[in-house]
C-alpha positions as protocol buffer text, in pm:
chain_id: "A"
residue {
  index: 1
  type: UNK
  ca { x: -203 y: 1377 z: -51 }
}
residue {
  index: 2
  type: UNK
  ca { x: -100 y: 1361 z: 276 }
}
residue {
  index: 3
  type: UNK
  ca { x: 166 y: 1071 z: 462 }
}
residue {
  index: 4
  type: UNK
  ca { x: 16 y: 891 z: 746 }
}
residue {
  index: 5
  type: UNK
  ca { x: 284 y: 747 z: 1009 }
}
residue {
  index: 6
  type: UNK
  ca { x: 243 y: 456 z: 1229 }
}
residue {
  index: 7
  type: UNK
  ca { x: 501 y: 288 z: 1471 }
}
residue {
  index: 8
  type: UNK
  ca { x: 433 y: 18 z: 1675 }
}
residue {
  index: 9
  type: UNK
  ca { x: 716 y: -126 z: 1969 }
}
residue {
  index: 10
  type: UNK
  ca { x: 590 y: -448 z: 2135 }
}
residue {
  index: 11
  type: UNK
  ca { x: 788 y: -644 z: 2396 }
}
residue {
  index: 12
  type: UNK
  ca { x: 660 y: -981 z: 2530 }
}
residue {
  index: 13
  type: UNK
  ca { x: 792 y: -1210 z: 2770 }
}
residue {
  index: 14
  type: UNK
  ca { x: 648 y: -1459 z: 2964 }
}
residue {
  index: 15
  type: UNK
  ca { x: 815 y: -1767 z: 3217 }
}
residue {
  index: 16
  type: UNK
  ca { x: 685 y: -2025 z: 3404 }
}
residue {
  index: 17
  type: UNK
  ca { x: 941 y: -2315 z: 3653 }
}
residue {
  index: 18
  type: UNK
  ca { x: 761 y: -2612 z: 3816 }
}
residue {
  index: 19
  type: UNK
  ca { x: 1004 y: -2737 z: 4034 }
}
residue {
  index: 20
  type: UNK
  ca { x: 717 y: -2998 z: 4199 }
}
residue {
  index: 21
  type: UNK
  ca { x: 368 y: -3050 z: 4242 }
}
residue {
  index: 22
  type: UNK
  ca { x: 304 y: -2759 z: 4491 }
}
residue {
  index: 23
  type: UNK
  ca { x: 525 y: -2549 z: 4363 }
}
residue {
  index: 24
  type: UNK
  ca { x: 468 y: -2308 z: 4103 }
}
residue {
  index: 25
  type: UNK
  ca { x: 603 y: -1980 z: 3977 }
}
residue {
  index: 26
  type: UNK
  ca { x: 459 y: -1797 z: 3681 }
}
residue {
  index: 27
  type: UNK
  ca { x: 546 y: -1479 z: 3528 }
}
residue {
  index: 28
  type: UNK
  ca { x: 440 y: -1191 z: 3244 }
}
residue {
  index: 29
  type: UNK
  ca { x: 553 y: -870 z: 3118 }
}
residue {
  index: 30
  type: UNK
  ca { x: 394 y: -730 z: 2813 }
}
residue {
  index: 31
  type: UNK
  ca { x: 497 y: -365 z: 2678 }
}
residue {
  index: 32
  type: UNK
  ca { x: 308 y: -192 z: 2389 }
}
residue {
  index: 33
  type: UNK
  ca { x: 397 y: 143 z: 2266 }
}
residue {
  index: 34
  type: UNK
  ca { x: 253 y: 287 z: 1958 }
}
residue {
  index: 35
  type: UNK
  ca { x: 245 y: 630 z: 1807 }
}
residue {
  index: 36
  type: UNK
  ca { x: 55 y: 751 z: 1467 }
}
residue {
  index: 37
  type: UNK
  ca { x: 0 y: 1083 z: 1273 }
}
residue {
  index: 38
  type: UNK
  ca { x: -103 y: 1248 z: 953 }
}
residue {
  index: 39
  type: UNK
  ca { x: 76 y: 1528 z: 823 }
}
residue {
  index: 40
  type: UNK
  ca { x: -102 y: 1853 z: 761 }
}
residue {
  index: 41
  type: UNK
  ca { x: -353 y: 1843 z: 438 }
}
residue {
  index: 42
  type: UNK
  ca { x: -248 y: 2141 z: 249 }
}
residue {
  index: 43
  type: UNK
  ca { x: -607 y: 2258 z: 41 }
}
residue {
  index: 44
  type: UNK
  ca { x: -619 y: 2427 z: -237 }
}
residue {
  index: 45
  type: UNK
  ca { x: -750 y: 2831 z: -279 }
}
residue {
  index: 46
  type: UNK
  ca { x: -1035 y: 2733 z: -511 }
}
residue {
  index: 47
  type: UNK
  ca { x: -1128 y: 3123 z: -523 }
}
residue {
  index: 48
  type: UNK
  ca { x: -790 y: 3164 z: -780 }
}
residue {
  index: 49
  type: UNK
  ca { x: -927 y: 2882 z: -952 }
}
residue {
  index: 50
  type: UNK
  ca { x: -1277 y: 2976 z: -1025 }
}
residue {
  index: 51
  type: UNK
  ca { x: -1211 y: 3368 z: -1075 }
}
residue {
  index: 52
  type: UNK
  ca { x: -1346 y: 3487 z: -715 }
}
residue {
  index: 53
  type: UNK
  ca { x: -1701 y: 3319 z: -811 }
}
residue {
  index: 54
  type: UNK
  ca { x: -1747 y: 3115 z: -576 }
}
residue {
  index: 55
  type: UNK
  ca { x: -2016 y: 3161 z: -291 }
}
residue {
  index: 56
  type: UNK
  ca { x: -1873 y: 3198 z: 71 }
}
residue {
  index: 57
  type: UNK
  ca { x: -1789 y: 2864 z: 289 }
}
residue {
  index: 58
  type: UNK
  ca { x: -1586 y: 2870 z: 536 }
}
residue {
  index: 59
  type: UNK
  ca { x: -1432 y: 2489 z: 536 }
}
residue {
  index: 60
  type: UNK
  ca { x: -1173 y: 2473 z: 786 }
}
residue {
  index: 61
  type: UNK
  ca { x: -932 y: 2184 z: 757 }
}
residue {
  index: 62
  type: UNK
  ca { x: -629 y: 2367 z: 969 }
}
residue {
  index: 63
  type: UNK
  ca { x: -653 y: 2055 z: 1211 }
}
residue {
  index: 64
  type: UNK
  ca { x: -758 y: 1809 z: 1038 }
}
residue {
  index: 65
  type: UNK
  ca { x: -415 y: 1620 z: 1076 }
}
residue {
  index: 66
  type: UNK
  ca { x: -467 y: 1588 z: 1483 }
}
């Protein structure tokens, strides 16, 4: 198995003042920042397991994790 990581940071703010009829003010700031990521998938050496009889594939899974 392999641990999969996510972290998420969220700011929101928002503001509004009516101080009459024709005058308005309005604001908005909205931050996201997220990050996620799999560790590497370590995969077994099936040739050990099967006495060298296995037929030649060349499955790659060295970056699987990005």
């Amino acid at each position: 198995m392999t641990d999969y990581v996510s972290d998420s940071h969220n700011v929101y703010f928002t503001a509004n003042y009516l101080p009459s009829q024709d005058l308005k003010f309005t604001g908005l700031v909205v931050f996201n920042q997220s990050s996620a990521s799999l560790d590497p998938v370590n995969m077994p050496d099936l040739e050990d397991r099967l006495d060298g009889h296995l037929e030649h594939m060349d499955y790659n899974f060295d970056r699987i994790h990005k």
